mmCIF file with all atom_site columns, C-alpha atoms in Angstrom:
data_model
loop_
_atom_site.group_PDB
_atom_site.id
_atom_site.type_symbol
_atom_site.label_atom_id
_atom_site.label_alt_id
_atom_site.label_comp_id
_atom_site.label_asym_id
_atom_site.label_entity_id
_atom_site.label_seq_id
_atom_site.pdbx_PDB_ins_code
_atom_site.Cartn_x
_atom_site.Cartn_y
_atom_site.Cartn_z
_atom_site.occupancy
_atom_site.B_iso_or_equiv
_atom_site.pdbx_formal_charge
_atom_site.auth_seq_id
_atom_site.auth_comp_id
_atom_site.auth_asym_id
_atom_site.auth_atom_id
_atom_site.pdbx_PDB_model_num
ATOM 1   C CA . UNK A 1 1   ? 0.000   0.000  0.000   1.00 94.00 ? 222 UNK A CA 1
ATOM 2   C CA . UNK A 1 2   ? 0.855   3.756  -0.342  1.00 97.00 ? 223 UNK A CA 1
ATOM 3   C CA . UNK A 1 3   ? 0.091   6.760  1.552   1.00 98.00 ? 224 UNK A CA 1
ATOM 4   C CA . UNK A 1 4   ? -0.916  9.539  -1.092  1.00 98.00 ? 225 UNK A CA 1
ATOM 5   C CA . UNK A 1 5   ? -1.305  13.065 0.366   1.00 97.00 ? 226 UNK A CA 1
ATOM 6   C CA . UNK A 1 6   ? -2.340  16.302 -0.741  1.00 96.00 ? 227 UNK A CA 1
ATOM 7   C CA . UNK A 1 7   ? -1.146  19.744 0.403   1.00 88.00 ? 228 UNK A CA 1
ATOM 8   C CA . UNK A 1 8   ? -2.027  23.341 0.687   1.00 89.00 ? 229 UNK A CA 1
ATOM 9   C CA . UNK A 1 9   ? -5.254  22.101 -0.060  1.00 93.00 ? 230 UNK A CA 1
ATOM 10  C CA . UNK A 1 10  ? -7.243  24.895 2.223   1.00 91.00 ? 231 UNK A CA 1
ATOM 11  C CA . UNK A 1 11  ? -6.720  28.521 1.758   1.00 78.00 ? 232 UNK A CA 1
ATOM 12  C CA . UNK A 1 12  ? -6.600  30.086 5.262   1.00 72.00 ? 233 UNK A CA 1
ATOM 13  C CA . UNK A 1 13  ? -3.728  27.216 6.422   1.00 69.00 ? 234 UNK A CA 1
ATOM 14  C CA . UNK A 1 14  ? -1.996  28.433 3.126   1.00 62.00 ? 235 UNK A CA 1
ATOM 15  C CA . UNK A 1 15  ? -2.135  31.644 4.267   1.00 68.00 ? 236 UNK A CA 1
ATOM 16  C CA . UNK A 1 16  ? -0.908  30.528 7.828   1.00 71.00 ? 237 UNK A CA 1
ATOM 17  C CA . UNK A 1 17  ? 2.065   29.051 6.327   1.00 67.00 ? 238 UNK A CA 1
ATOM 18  C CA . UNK A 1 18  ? 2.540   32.101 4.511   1.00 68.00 ? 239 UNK A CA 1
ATOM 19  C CA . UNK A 1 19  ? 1.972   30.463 0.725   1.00 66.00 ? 240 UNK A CA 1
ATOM 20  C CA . UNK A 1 20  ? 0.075   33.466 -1.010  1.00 67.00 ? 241 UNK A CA 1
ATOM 21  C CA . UNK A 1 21  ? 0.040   31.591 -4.630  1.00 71.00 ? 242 UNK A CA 1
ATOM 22  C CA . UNK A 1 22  ? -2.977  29.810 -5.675  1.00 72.00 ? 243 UNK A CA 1
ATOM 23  C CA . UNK A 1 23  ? -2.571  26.618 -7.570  1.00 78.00 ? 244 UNK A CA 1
ATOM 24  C CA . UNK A 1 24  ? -3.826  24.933 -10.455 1.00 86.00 ? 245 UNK A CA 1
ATOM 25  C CA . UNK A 1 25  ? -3.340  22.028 -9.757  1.00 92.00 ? 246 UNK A CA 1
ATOM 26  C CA . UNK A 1 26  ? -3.306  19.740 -6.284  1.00 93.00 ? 247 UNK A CA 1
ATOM 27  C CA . UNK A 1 27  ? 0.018   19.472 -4.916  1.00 93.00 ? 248 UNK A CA 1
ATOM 28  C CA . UNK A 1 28  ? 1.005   15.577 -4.436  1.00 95.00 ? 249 UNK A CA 1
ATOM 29  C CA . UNK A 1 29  ? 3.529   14.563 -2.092  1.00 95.00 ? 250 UNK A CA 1
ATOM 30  C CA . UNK A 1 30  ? 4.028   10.611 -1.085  1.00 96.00 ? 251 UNK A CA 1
ATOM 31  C CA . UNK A 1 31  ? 4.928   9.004  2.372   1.00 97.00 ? 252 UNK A CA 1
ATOM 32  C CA . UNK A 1 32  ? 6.229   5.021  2.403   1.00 97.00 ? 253 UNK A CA 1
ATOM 33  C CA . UNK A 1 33  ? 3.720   2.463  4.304   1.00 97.00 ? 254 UNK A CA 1
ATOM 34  C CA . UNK A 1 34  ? 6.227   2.302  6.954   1.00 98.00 ? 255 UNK A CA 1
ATOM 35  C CA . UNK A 1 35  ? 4.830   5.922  8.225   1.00 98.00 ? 256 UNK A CA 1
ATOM 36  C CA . UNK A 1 36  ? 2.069   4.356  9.648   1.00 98.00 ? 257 UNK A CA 1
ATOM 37  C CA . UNK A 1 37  ? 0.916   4.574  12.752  1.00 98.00 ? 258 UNK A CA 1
ATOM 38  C CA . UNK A 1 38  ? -2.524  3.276  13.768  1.00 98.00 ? 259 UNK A CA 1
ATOM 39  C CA . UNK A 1 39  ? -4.318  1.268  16.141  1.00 97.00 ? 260 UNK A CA 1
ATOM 40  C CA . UNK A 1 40  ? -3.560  3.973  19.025  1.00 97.00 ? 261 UNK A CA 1
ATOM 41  C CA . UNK A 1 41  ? 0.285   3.794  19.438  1.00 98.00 ? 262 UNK A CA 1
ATOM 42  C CA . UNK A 1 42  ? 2.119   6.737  20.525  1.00 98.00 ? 263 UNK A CA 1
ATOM 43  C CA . UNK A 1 43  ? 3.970   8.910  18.562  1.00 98.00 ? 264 UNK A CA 1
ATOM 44  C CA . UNK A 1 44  ? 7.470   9.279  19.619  1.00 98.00 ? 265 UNK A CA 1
ATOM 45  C CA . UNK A 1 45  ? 9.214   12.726 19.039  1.00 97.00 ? 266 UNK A CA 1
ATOM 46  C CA . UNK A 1 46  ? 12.384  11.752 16.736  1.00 97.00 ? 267 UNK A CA 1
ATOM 47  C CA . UNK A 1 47  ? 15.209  13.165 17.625  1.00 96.00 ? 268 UNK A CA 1
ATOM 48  C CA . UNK A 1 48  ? 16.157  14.794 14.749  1.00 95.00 ? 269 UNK A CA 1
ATOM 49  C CA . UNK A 1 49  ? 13.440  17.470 14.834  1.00 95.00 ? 270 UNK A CA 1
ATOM 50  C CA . UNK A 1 50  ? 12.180  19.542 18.296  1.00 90.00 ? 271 UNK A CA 1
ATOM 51  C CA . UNK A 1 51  ? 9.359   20.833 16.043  1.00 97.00 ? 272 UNK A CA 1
ATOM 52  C CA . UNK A 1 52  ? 7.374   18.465 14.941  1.00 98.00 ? 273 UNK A CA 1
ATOM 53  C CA . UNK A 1 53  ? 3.460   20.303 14.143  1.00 98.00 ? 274 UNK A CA 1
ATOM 54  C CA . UNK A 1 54  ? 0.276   18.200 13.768  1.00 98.00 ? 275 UNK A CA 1
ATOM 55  C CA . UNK A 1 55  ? -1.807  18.492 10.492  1.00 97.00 ? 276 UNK A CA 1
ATOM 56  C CA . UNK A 1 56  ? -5.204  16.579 10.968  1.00 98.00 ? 277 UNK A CA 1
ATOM 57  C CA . UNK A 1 57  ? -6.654  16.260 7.988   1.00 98.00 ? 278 UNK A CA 1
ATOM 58  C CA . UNK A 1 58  ? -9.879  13.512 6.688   1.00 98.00 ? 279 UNK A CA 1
ATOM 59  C CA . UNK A 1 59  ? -8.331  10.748 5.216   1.00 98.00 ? 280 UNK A CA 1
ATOM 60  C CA . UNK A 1 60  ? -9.911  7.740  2.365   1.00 98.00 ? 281 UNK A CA 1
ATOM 61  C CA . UNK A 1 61  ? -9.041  4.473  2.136   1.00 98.00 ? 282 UNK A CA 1
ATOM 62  C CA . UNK A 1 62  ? -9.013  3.166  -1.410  1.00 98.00 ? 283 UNK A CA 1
ATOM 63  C CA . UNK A 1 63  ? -10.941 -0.291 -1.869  1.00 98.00 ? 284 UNK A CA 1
ATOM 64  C CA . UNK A 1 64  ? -10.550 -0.854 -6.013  1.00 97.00 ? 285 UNK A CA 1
ATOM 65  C CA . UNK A 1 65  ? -8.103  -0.900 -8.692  1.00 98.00 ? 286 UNK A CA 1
ATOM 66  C CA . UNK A 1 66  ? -7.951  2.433  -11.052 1.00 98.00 ? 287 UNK A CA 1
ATOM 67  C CA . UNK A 1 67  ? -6.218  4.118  -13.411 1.00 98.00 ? 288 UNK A CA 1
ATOM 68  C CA . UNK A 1 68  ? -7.316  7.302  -15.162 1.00 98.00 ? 289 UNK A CA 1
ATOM 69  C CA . UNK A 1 69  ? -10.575 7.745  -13.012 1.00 98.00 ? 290 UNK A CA 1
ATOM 70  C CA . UNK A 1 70  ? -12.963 10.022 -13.947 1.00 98.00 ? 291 UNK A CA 1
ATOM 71  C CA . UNK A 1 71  ? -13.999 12.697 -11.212 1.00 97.00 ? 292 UNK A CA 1
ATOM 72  C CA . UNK A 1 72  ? -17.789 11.617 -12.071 1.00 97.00 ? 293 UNK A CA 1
ATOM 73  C CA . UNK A 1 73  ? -16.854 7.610  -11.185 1.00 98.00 ? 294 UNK A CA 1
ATOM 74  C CA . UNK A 1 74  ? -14.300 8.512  -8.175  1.00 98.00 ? 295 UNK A CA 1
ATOM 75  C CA . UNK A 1 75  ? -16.309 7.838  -5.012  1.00 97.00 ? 296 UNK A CA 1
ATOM 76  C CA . UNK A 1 76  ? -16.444 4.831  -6.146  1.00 98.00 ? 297 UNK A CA 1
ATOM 77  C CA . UNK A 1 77  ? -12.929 3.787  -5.600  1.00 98.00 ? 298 UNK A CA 1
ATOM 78  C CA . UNK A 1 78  ? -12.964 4.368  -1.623  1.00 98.00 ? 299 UNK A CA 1
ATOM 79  C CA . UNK A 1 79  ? -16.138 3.273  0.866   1.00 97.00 ? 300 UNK A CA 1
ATOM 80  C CA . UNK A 1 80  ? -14.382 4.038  4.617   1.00 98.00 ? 301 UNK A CA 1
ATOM 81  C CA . UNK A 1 81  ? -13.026 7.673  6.200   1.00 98.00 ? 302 UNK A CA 1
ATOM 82  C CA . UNK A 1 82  ? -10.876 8.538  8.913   1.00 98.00 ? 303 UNK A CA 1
ATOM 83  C CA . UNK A 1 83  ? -9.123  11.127 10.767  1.00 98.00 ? 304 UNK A CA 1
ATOM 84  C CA . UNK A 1 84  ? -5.113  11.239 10.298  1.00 98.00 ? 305 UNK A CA 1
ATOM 85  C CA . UNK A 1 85  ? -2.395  13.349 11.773  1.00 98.00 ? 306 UNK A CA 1
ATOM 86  C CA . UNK A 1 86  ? 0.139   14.077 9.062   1.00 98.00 ? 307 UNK A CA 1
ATOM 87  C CA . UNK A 1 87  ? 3.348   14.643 11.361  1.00 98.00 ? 308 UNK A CA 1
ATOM 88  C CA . UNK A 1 88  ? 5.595   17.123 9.732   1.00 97.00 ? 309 UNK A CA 1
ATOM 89  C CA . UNK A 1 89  ? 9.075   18.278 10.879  1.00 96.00 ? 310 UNK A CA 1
ATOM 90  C CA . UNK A 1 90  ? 8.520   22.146 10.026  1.00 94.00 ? 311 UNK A CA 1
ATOM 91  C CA . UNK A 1 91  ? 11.997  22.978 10.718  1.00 92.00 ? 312 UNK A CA 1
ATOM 92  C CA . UNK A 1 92  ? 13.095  20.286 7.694   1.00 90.00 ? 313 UNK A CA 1
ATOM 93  C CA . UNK A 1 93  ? 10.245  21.642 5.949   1.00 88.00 ? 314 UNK A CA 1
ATOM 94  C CA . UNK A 1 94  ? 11.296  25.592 5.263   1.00 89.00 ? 315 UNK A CA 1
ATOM 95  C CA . UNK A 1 95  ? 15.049  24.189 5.024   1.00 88.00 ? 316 UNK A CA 1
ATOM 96  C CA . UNK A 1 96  ? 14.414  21.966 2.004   1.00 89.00 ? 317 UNK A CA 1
ATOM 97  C CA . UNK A 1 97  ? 11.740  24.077 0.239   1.00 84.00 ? 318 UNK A CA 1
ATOM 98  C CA . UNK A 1 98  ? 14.547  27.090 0.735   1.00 87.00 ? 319 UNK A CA 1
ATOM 99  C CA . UNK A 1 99  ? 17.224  25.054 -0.982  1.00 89.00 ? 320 UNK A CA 1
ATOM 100 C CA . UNK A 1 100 ? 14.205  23.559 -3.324  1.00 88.00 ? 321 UNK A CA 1
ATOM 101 C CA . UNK A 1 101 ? 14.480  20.334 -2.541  1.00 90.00 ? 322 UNK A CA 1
ATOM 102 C CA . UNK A 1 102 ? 12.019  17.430 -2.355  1.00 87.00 ? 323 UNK A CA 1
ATOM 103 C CA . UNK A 1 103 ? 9.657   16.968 1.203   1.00 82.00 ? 324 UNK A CA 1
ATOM 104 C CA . UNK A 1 104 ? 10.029  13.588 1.614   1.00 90.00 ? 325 UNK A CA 1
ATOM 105 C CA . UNK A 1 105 ? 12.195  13.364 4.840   1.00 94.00 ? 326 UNK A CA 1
ATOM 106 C CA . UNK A 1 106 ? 10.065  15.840 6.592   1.00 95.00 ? 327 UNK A CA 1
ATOM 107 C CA . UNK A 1 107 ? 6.874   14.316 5.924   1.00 95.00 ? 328 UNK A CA 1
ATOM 108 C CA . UNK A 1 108 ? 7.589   10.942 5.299   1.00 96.00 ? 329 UNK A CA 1
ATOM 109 C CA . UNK A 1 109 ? 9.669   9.954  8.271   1.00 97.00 ? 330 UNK A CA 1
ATOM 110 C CA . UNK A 1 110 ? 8.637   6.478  10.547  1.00 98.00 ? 331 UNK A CA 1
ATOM 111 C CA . UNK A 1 111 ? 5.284   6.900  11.991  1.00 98.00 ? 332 UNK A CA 1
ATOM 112 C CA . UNK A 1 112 ? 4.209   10.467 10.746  1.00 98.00 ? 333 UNK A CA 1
ATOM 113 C CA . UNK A 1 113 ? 0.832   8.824  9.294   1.00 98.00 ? 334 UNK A CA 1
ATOM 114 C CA . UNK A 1 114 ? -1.019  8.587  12.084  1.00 98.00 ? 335 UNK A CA 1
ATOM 115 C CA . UNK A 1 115 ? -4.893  7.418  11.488  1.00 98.00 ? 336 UNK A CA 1
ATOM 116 C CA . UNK A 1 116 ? -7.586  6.265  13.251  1.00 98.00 ? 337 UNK A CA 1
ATOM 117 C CA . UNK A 1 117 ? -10.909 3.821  13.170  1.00 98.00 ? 338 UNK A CA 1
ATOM 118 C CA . UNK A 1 118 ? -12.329 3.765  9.916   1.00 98.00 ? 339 UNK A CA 1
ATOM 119 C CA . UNK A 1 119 ? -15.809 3.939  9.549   1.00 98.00 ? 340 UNK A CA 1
ATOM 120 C CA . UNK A 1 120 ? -18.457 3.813  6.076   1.00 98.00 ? 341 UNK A CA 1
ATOM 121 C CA . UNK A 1 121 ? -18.416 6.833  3.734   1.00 97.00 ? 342 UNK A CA 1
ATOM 122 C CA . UNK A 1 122 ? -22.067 5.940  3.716   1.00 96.00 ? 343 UNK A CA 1
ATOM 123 C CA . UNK A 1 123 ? -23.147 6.875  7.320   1.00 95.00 ? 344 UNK A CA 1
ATOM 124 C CA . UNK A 1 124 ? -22.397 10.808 6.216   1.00 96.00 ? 345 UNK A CA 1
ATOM 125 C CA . UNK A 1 125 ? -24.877 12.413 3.969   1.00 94.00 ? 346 UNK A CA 1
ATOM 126 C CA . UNK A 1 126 ? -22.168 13.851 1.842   1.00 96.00 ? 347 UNK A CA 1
ATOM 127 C CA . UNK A 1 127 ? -18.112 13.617 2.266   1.00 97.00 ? 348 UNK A CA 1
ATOM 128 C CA . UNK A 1 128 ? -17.452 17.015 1.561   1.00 97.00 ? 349 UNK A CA 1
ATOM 129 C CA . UNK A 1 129 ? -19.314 18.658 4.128   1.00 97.00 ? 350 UNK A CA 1
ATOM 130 C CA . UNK A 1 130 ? -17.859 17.095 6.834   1.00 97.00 ? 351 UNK A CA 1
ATOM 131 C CA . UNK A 1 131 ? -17.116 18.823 10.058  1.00 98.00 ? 352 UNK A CA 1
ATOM 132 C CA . UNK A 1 132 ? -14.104 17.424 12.087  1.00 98.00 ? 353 UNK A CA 1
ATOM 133 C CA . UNK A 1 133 ? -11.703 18.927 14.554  1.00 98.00 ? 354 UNK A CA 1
ATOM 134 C CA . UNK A 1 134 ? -8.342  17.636 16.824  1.00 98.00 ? 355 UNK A CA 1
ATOM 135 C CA . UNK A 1 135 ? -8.335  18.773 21.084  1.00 98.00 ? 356 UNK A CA 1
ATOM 136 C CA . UNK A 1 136 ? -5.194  18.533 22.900  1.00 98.00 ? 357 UNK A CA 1
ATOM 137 C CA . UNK A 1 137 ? -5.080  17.125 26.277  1.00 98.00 ? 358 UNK A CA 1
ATOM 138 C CA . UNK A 1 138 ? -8.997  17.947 25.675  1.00 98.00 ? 359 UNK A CA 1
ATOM 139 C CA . UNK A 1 139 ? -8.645  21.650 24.580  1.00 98.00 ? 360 UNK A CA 1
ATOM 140 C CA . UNK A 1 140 ? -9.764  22.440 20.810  1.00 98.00 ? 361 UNK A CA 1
ATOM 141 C CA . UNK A 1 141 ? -6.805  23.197 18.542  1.00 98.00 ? 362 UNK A CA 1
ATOM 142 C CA . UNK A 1 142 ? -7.999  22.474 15.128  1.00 98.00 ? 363 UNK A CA 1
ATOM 143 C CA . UNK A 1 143 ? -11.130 22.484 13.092  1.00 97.00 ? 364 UNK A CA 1
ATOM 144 C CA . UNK A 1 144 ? -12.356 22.369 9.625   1.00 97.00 ? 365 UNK A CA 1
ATOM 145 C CA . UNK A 1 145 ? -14.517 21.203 7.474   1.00 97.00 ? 366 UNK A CA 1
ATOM 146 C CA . UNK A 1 146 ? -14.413 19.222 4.026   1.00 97.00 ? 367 UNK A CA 1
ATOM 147 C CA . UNK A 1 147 ? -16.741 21.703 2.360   1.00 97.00 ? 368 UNK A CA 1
ATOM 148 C CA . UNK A 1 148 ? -13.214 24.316 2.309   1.00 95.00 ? 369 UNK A CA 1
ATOM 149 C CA . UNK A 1 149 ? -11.149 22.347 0.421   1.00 96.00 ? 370 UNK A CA 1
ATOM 150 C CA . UNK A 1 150 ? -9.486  23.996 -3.088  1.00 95.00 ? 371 UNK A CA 1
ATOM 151 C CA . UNK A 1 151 ? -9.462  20.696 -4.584  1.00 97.00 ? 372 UNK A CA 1
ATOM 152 C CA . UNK A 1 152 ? -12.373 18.051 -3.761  1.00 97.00 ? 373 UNK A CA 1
ATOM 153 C CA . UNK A 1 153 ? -11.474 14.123 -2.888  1.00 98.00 ? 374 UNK A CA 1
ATOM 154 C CA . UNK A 1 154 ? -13.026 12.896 -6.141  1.00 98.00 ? 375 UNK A CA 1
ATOM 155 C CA . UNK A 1 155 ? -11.111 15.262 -8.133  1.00 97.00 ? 376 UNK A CA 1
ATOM 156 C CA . UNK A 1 156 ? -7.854  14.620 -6.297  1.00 97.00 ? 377 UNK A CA 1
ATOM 157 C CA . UNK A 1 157 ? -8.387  11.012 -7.009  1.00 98.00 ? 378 UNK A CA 1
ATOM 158 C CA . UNK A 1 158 ? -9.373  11.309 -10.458 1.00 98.00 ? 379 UNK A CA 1
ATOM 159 C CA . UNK A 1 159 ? -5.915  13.511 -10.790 1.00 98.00 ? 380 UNK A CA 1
ATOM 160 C CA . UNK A 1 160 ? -3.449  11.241 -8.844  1.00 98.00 ? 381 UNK A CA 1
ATOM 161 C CA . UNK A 1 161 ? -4.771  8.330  -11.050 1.00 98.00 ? 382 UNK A CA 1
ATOM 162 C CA . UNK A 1 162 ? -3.755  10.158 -14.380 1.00 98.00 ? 383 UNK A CA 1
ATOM 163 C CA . UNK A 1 163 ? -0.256  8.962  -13.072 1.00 98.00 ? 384 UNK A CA 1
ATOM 164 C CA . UNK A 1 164 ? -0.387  6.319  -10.374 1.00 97.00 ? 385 UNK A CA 1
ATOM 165 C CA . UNK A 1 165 ? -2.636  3.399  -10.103 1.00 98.00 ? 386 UNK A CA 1
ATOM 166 C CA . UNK A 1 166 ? -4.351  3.536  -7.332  1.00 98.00 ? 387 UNK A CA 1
ATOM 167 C CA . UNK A 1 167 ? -4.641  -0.137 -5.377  1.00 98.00 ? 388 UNK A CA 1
ATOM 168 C CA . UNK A 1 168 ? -6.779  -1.568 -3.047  1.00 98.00 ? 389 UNK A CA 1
ATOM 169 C CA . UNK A 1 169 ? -5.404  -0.277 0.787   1.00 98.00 ? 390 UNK A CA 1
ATOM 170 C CA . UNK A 1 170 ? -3.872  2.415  -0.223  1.00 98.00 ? 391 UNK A CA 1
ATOM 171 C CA . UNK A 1 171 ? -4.928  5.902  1.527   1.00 98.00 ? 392 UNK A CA 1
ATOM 172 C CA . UNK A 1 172 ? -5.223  9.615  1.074   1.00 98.00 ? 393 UNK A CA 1
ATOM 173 C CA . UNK A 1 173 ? -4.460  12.404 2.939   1.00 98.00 ? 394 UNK A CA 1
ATOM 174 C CA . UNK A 1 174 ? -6.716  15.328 2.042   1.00 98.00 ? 395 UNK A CA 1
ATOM 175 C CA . UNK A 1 175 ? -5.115  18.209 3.305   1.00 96.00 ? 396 UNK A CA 1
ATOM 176 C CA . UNK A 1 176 ? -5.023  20.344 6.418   1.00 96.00 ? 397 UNK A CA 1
ATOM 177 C CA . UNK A 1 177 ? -6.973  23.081 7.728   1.00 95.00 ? 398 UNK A CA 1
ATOM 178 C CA . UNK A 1 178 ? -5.816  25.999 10.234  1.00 92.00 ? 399 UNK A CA 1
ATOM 179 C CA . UNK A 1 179 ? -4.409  25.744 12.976  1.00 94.00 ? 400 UNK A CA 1
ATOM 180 C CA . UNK A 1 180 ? -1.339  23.275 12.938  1.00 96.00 ? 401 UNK A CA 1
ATOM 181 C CA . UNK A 1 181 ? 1.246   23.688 15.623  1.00 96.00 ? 402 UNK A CA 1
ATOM 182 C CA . UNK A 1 182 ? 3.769   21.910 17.254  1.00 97.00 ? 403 UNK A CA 1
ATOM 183 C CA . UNK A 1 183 ? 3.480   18.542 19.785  1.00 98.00 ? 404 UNK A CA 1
ATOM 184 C CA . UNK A 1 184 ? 5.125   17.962 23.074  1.00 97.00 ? 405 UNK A CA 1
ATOM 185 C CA . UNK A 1 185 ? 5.887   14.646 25.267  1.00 97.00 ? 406 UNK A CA 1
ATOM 186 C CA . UNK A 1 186 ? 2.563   13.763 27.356  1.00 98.00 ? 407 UNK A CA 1
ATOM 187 C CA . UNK A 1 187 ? 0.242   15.571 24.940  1.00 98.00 ? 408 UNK A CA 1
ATOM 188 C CA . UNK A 1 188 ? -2.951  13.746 24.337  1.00 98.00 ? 409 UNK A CA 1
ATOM 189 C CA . UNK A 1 189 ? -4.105  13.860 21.193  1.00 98.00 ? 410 UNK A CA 1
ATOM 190 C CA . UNK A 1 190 ? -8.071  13.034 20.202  1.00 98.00 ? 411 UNK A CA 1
ATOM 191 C CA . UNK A 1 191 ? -9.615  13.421 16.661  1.00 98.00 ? 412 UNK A CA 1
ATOM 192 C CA . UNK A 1 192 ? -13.229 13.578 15.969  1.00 98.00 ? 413 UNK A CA 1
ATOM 193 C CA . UNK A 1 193 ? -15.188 13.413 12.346  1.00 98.00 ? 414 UNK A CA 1
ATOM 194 C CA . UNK A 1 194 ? -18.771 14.868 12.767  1.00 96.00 ? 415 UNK A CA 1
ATOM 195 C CA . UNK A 1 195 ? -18.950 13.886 16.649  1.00 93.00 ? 416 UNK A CA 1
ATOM 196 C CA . UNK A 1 196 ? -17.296 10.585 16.440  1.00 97.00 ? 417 UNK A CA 1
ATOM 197 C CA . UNK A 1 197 ? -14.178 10.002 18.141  1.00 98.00 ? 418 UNK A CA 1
ATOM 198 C CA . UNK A 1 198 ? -12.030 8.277  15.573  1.00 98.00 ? 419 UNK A CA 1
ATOM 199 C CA . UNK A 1 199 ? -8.402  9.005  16.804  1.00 98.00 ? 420 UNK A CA 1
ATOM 200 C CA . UNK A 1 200 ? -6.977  8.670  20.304  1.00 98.00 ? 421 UNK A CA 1
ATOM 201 C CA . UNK A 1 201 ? -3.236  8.444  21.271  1.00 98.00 ? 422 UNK A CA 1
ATOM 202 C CA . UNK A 1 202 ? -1.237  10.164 23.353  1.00 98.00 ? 423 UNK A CA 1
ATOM 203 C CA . UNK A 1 203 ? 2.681   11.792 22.540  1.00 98.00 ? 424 UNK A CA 1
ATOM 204 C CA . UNK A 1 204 ? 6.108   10.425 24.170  1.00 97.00 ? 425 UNK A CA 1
#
């Protein structure tokens, strides 16, 4: 399986970041399986980054073969959703986009896919308005909603597939809204989609 994510994909975290360009076209970036981090293991801190930020962001799981999707037949290439943390050393970050290089090591280091229970894409009434929101040692840090995303999860899997196949298991990351900032040890981090506590693990 893969790990397919998406970013800049909401405006006012763009402008957070301080990206004042609008895009196209989604940005893609990739993270290897062995990022994963489920089942409600903590996350340890690496030590080669004291500023590591949490991105939650709504995340599909893929459950059929296809290549060159059209955005009409997309949803029907994933059936569950999640909540996700995509982990991201932000000090990495700004010194490989200054020196233009690739993001991989600062988004695609051991265990910086965190996700949670799945559950049907058919209990919501539609995917993309879809309320969902992260608390921190149960204070509110982040919240968004699916309706604000630039580029739409059928479209963004209609666009990856023009050159990747996507495969049964694999899972995308849809972008982050506001509000990232940094983790510290003993944090405890919950995730909730619509009311539903999907994600639940604490930092070390």
């Amino acid at each position: 399986m893969k790990i397919i994510a998406i970013g800049m994909n909401y405006a006012l975290h763009n402008k957070e970041l301080g990206h004042t360009e609008v895009n196209s076209e989604p940005v893609i970036f990739m993270k290897p399986d062995s990022a994963i981090l489920k089942d409600g293991k903590p996350f340890f801190i690496p030590d080669f980054s004291q500023e590591i930020h949490y991105e939650t962001e709504v995340v599909v799981r893929i459950n059929r073969l296809g290549k060159n999707i059209a955005p009409r037949f997309a949803h029907r290439y994933y059936d569950s959703v999640t909540l996700g943390i995509d982990f991201t050393a932000r000090n990495l970050q700004r010194k490989f986009r200054e020196a233009g290089h690739p993001w991989e090591l600062c988004k695609g280091f051991d265990n910086s896919a965190a996700i949670g229970t799945f559950v049907p894409v058919n209990q919501f009434e539609n995917i993309q308005r879809l309320n969902f929101y992260l608390t921190i040692d149960g204070q509110e840090v982040q919240r968004g909603n699916t309706a604000d995303m630039l580029f739409r999860i059928d479209d963004i899997i209609a666009y990856v597939s023009r050159f990747v196949t996507l495969k049964i298991g694999d899972l995308l990351f849809t972008g982050t809204p506001a509000g990232v900032g940094p983790v510290s040890i003993s944090q405890h981090l919950q995730g909730y989609l619509e009311e539903e506590k999907l994600l639940d693990f604490y930092i070390r």
